[in-house]
Coordinates of C-alpha atoms in Angstrom, one line a residue:
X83 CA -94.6 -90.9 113.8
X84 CA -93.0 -91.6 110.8
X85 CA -92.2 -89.3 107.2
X86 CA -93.9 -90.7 103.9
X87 CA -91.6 -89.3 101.0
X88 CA -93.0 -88.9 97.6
X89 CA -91.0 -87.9 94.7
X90 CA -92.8 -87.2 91.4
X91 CA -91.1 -86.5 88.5
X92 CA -91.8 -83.7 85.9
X93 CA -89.0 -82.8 83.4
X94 CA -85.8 -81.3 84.9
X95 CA -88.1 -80.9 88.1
X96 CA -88.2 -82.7 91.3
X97 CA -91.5 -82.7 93.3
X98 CA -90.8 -83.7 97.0
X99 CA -94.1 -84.3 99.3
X100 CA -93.6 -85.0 102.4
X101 CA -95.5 -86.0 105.8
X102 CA -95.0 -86.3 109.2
X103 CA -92.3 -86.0 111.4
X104 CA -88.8 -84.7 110.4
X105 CA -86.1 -86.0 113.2
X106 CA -83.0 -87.9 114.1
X107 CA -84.9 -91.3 113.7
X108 CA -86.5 -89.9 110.1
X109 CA -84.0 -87.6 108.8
X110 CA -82.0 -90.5 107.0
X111 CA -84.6 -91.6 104.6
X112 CA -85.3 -87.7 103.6
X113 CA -81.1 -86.9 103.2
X114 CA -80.8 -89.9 100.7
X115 CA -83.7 -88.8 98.4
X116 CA -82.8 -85.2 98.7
X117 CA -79.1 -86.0 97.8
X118 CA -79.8 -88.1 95.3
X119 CA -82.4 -85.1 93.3
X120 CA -79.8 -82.0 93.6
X121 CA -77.1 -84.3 92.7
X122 CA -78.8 -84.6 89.4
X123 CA -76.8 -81.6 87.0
X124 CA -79.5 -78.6 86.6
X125 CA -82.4 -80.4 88.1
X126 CA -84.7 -78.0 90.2
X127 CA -85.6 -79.7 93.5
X128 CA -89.0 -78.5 95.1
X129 CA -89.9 -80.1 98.7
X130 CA -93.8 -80.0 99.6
X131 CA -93.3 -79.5 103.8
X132 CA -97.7 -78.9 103.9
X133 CA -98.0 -81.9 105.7
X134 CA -95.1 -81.9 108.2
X135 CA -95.7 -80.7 111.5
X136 CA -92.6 -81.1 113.1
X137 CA -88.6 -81.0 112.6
X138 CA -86.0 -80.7 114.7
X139 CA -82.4 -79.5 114.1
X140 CA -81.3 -83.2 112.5
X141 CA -84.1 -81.9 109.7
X142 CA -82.6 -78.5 109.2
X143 CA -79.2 -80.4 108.4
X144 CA -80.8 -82.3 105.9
X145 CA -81.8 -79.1 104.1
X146 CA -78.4 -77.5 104.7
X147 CA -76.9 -80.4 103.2
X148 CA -78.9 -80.4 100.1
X149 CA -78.7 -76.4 99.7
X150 CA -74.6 -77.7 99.5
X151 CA -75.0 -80.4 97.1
X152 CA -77.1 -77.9 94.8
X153 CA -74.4 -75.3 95.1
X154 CA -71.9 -78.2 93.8
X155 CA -74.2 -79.6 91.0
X156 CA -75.9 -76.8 89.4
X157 CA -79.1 -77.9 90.3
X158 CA -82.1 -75.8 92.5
X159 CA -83.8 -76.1 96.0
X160 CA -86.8 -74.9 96.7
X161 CA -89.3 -75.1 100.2
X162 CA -92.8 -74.4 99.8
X163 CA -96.1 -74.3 101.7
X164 CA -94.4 -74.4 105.3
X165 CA -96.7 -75.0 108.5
X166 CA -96.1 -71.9 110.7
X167 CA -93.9 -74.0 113.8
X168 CA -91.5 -75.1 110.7
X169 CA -91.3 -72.0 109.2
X170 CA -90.3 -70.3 112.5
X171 CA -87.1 -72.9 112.5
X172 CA -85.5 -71.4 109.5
X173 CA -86.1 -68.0 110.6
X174 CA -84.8 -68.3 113.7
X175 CA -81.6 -70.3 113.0
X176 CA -81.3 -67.9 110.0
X177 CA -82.0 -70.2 107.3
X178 CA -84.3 -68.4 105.9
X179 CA -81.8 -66.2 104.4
X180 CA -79.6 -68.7 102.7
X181 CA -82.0 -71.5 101.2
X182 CA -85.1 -70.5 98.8
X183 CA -88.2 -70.6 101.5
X184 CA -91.4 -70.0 100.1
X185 CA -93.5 -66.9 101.8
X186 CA -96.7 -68.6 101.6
X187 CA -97.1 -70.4 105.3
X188 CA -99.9 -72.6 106.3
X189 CA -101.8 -72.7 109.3
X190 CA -100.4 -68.8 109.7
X191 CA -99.6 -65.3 109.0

């Protein structure tokens, strides 16, 4: 499966929607838009995971690597609406503790 990335644009924030598959063969296309939004000075990046149903660890690097790039360009990241299997990742590798995760989970809790 692949991963459709929408970005829409609303003044000094970043809307990321995303859907399907987060993995080695997909994780590309999400690292260059997410780069390219928190490299942006002060921007506040939110990423839309509703519709992804899996990601592996090549998609937790992606995230890790944009939590960095915010860190060095003053900008935000943000991870909402979460299925449950996704949201379990963070939590167990930890993440969930160093990048801004959203409580609200579908398809759980």
């Amino acid at each position: 499966m692949n991963l459709t990335v929408d970005v829409q644009e609303n003044e000094g924030k970043s809307v990321v929607l995303l859907a399907g598959e987060i993995d080695a063969y997909t994780a590309p296309k999400l690292k260059e838009t997410l780069l390219t939004l928190t490299e942006k000075e002060g921007n506040k990046v939110e990423v839309n995971l509703e519709q992804v149903n899996y990601m592996d660890s090549t998609g937790l690097g992606v995230f890790v690597s944009g939590l960095k790039s915010t860190k060095e360009n003053n900008s935000e990241l943000k991870l909402v609406q979460l299925q449950d299997r996704v949201y379990r990742l963070f939590e167990i590798t930890g993440l969930i503790d160093v990048i801004d995760v959203d409580k609200t989970v579908q398809g759980g809790y």
